[in-house]
PDB file of N, CA and C in Angstrom:
ATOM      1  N   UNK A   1      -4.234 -14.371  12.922  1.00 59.00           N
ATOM      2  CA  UNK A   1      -3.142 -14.234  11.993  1.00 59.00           C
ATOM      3  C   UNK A   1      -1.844 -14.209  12.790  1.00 59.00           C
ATOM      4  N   UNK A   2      -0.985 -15.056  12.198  1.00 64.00           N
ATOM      5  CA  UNK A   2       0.346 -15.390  13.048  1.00 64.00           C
ATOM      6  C   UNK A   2       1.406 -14.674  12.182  1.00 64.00           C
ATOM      7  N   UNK A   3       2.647 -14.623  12.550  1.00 63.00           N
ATOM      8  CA  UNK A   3       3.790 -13.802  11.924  1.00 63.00           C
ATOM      9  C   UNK A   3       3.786 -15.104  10.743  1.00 63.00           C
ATOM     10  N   UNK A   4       3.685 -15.875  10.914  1.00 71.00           N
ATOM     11  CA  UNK A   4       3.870 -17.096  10.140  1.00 71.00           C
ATOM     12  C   UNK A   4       3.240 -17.004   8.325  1.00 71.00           C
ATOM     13  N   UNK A   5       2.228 -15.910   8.724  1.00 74.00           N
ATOM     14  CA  UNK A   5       1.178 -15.481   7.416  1.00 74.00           C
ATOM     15  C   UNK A   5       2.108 -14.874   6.860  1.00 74.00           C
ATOM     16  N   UNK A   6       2.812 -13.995   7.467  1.00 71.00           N
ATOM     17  CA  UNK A   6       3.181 -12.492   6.765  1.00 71.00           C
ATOM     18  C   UNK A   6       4.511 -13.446   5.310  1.00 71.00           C
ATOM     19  N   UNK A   7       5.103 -14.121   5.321  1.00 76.00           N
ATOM     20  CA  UNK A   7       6.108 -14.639   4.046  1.00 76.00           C
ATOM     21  C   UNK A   7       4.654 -15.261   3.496  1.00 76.00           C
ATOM     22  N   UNK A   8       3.759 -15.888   3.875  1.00 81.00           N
ATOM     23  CA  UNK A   8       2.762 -16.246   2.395  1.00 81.00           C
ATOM     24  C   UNK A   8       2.198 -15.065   1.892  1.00 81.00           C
ATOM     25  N   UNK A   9       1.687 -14.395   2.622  1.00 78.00           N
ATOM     26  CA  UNK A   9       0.965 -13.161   2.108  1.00 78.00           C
ATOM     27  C   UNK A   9       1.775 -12.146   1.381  1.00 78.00           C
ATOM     28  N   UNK A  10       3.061 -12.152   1.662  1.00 77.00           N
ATOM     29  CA  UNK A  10       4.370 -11.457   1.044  1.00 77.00           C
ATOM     30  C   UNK A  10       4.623 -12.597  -0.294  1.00 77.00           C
ATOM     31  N   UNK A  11       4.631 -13.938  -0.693  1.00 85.00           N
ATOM     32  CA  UNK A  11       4.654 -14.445  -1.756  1.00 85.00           C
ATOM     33  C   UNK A  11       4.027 -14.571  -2.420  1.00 85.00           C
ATOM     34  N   UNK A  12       2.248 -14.528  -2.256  1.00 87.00           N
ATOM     35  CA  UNK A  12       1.479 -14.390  -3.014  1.00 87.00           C
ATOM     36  C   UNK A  12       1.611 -13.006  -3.669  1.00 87.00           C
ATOM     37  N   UNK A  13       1.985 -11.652  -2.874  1.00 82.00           N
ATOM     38  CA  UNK A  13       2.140 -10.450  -3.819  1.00 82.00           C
ATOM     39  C   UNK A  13       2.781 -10.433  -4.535  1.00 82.00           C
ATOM     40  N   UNK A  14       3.833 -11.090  -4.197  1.00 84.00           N
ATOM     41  CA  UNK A  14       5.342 -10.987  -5.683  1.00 84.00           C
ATOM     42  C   UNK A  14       4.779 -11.850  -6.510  1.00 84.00           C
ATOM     43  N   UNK A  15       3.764 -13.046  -6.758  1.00 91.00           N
ATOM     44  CA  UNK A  15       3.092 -14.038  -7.407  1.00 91.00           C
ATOM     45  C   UNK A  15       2.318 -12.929  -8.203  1.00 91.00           C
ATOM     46  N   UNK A  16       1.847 -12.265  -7.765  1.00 87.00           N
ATOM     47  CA  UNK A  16       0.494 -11.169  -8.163  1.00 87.00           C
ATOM     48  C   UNK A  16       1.642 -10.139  -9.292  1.00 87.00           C
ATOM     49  N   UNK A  17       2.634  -9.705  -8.641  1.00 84.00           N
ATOM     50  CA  UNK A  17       3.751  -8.520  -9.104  1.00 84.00           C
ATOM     51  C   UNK A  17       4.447  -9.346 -10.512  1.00 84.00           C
ATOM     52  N   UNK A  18       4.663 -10.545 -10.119  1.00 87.00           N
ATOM     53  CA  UNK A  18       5.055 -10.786 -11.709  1.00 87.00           C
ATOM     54  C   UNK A  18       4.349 -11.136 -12.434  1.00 87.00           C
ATOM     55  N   UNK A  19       3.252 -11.925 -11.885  1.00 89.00           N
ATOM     56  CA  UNK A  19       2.214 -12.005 -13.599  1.00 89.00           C
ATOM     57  C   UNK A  19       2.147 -10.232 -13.971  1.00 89.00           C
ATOM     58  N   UNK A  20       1.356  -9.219 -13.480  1.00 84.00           N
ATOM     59  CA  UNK A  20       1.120  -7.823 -13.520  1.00 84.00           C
ATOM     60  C   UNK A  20       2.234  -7.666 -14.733  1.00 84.00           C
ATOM     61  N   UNK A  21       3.458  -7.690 -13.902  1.00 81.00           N
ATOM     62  CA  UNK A  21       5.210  -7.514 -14.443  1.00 81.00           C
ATOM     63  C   UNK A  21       4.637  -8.069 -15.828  1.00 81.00           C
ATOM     64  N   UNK A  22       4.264  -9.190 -16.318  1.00 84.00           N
ATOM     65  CA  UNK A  22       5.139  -9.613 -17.202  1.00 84.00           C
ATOM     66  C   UNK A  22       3.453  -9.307 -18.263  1.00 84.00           C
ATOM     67  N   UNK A  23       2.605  -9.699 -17.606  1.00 83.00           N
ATOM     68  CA  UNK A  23       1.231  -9.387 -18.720  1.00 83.00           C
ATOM     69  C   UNK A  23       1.080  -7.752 -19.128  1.00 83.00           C
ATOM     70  N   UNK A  24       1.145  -7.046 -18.327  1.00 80.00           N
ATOM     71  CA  UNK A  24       0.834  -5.819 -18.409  1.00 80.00           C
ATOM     72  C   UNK A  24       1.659  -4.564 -18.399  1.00 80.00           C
ATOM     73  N   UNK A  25       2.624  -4.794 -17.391  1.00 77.00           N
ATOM     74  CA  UNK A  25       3.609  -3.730 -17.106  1.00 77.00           C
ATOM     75  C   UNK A  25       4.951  -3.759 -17.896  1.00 77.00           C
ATOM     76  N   UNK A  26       5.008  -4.854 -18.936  1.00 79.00           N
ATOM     77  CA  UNK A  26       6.508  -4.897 -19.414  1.00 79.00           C
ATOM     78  C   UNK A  26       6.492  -3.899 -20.283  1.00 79.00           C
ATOM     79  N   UNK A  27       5.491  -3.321 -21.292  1.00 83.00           N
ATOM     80  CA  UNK A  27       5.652  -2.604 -22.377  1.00 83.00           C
ATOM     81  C   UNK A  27       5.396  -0.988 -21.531  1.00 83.00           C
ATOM     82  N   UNK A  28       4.950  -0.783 -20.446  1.00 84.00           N
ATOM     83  CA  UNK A  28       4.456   0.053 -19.790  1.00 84.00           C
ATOM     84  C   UNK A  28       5.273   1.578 -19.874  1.00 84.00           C
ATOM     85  N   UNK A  29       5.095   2.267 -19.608  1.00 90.00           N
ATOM     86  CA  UNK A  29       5.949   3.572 -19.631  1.00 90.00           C
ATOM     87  C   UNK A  29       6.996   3.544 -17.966  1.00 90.00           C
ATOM     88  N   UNK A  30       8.183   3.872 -17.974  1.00 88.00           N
ATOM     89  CA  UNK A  30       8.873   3.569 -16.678  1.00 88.00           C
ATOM     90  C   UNK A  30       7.830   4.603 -15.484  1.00 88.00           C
ATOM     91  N   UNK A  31       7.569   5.676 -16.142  1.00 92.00           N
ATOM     92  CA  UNK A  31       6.730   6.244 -14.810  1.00 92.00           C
ATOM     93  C   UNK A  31       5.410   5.675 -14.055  1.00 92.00           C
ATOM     94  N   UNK A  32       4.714   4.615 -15.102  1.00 88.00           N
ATOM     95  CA  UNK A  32       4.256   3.740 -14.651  1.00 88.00           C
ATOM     96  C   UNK A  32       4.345   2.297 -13.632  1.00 88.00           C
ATOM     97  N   UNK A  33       5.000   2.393 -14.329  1.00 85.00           N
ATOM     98  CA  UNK A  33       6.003   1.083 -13.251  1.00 85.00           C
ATOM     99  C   UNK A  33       6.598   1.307 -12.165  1.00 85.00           C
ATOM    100  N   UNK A  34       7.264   2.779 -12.087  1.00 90.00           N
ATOM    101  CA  UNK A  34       7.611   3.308 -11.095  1.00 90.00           C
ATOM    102  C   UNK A  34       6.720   3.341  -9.677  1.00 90.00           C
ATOM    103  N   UNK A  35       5.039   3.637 -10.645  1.00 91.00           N
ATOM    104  CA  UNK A  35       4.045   4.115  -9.719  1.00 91.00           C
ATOM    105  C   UNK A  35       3.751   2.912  -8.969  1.00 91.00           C
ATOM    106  N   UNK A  36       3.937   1.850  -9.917  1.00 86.00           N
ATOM    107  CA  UNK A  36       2.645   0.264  -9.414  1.00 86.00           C
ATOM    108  C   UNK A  36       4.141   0.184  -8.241  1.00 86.00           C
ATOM    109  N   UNK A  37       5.117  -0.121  -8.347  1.00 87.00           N
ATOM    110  CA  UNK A  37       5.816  -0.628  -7.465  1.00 87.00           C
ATOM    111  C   UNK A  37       6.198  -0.058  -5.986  1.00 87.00           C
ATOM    112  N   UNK A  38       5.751   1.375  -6.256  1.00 93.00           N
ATOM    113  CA  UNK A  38       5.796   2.318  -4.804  1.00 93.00           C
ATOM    114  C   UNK A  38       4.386   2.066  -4.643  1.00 93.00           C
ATOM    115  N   UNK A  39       3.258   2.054  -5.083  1.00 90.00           N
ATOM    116  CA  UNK A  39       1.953   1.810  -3.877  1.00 90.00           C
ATOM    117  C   UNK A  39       2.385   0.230  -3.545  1.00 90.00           C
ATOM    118  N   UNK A  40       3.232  -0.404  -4.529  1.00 85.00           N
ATOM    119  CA  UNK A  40       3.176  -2.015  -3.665  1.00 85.00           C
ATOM    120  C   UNK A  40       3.927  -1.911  -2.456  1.00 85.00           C
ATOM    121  N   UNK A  41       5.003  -1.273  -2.960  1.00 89.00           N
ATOM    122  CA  UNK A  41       6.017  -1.127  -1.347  1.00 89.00           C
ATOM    123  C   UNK A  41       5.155  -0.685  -0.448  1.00 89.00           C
ATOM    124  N   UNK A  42       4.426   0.723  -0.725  1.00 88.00           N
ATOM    125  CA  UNK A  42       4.144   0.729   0.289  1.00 88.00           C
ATOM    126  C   UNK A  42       2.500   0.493   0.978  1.00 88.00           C
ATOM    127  N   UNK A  43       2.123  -0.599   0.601  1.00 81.00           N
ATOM    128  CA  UNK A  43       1.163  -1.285   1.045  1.00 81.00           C
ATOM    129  C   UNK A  43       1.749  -2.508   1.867  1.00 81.00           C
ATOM    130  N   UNK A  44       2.802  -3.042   1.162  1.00 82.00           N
ATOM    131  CA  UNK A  44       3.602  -4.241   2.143  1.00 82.00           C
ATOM    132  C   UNK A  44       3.549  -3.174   3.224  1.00 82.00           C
ATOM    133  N   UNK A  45       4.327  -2.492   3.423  1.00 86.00           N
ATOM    134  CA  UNK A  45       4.521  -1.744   4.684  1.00 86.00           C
ATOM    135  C   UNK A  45       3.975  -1.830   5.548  1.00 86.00           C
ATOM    136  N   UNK A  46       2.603  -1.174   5.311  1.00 80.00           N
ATOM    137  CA  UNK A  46       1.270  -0.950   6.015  1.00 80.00           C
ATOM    138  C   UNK A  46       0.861  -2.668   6.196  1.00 80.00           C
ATOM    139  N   UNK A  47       0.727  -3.057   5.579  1.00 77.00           N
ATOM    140  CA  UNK A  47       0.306  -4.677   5.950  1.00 77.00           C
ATOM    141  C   UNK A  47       1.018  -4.978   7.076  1.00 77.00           C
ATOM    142  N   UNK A  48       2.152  -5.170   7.077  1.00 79.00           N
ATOM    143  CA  UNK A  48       3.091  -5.430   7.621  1.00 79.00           C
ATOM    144  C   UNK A  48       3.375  -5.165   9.421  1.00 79.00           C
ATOM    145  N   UNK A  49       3.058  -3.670   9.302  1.00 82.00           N
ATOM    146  CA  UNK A  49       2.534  -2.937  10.220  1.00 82.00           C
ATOM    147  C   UNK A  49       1.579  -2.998  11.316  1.00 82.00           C
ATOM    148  N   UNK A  50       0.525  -3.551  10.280  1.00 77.00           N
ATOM    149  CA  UNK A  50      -0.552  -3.639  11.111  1.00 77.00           C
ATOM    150  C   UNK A  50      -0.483  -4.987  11.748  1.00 77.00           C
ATOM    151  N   UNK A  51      -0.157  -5.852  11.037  1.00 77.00           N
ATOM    152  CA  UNK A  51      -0.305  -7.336  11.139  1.00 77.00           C
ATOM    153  C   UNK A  51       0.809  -7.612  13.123  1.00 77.00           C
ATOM    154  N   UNK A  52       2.054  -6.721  12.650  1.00 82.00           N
ATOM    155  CA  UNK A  52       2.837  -6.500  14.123  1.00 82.00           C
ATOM    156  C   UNK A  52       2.128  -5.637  15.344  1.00 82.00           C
ATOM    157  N   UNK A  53       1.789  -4.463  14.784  1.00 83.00           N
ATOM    158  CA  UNK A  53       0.494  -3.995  15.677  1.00 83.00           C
ATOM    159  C   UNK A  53      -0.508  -3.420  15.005  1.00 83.00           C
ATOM    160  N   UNK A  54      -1.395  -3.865  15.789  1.00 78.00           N
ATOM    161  CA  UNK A  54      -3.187  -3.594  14.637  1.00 78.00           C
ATOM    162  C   UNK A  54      -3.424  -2.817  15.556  1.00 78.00           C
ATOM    163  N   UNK A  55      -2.960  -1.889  16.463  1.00 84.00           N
ATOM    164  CA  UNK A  55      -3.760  -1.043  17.084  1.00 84.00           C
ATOM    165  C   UNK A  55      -3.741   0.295  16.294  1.00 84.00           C
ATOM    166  N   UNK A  56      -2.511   0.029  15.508  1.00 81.00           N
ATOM    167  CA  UNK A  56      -1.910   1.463  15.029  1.00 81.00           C
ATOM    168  C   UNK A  56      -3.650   1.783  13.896  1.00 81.00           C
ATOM    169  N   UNK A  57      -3.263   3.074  13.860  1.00 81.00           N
ATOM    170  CA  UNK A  57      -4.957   3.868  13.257  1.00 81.00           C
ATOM    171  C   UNK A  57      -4.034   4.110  11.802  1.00 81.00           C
ATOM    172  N   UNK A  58      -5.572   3.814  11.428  1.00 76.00           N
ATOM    173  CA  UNK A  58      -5.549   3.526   9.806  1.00 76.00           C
ATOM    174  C   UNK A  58      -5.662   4.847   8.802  1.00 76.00           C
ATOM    175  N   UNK A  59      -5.607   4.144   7.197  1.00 77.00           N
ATOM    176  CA  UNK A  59      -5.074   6.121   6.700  1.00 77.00           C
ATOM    177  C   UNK A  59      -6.142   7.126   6.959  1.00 77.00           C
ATOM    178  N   UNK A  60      -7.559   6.285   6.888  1.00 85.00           N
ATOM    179  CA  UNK A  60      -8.593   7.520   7.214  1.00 85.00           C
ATOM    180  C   UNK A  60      -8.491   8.047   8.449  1.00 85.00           C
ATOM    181  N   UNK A  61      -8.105   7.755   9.316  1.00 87.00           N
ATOM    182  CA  UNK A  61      -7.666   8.668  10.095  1.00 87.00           C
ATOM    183  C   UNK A  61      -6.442   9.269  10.817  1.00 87.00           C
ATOM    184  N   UNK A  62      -5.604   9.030   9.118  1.00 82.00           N
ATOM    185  CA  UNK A  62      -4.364  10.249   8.904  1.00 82.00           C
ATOM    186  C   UNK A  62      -5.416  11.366   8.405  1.00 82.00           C
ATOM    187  N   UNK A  63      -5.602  10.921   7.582  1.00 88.00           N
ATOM    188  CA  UNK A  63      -6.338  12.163   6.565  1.00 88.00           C
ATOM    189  C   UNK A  63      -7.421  13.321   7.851  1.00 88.00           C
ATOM    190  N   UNK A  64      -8.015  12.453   8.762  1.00 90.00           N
ATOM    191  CA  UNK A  64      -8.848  13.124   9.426  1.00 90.00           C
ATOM    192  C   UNK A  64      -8.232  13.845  10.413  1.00 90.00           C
ATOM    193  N   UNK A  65      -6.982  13.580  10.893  1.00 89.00           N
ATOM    194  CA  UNK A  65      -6.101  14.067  11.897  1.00 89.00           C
ATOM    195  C   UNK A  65      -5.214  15.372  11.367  1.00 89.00           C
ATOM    196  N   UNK A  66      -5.014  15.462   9.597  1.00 89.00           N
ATOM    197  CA  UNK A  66      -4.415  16.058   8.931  1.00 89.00           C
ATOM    198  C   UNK A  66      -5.504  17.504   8.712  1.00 89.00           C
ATOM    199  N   UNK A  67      -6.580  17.211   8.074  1.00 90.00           N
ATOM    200  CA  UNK A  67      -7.518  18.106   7.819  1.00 90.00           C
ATOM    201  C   UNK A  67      -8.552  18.572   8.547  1.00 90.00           C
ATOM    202  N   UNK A  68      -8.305  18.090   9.539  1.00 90.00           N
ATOM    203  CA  UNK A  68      -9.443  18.229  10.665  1.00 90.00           C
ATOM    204  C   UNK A  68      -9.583  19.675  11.056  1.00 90.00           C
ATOM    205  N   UNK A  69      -8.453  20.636  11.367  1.00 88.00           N
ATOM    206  CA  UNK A  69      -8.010  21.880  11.589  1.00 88.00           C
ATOM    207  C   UNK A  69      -8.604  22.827  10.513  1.00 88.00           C
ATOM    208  N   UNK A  70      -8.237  21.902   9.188  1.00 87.00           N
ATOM    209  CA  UNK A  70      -8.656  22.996   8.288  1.00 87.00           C
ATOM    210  C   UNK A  70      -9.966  22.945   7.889  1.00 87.00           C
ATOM    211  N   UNK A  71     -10.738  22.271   8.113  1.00 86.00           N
ATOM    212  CA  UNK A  71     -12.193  22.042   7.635  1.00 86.00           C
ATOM    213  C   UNK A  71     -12.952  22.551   9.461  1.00 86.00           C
ATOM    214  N   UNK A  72     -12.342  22.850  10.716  1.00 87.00           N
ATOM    215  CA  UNK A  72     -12.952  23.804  11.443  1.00 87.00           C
ATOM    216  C   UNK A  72     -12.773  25.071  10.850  1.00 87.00           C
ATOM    217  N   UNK A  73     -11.435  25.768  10.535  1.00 87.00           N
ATOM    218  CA  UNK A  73     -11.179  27.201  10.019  1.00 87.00           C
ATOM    219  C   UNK A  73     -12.230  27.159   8.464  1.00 87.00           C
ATOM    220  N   UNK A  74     -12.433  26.606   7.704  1.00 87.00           N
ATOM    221  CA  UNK A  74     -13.284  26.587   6.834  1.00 87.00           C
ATOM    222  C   UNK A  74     -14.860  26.858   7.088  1.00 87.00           C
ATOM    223  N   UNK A  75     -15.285  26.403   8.152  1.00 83.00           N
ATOM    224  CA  UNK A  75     -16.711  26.377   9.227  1.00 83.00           C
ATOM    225  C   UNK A  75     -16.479  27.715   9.043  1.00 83.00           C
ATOM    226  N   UNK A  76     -16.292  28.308   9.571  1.00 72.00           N
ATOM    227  CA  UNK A  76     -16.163  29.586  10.567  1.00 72.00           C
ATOM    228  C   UNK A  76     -16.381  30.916   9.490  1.00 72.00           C
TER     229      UNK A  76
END
């Protein structure tokens, strides 16, 4: 995968975001819409991210780096 992907793979989502937009989300409640468009942002992100460096560690192991502490004190 070349930087070259990242504007198709970025146009196919906005391709994906307006059918969504216009079939499903137009009558939608704004807190809805609110929601679909912040996990899209921030999945571009993360795509984005990785695609520049893929070494970076993925969310399961945010989550495992986050709770890890508390699920030893939980052991105990």
């Amino acid at each position: 995968m070349t930087s070259k992907d990242i504007p198709a793979f970025m146009l196919v989502s906005l391709l994906i975001t307006v059918i969504q937009w216009f079939y499903r989300l137009r009558h939608a409640p704004k807190k809805e819409r609110a929601a679909y468009l912040s996990i899209l942002a921030l999945c571009w992100i993360l795509a984005i991210s990785l695609v520049i460096n893929p070494r970076l560690p993925g969310p399961s192991q945010l989550v495992n780096y986050l709770f890890h502490p508390l699920g030893q004190l939980l052991e105990h």
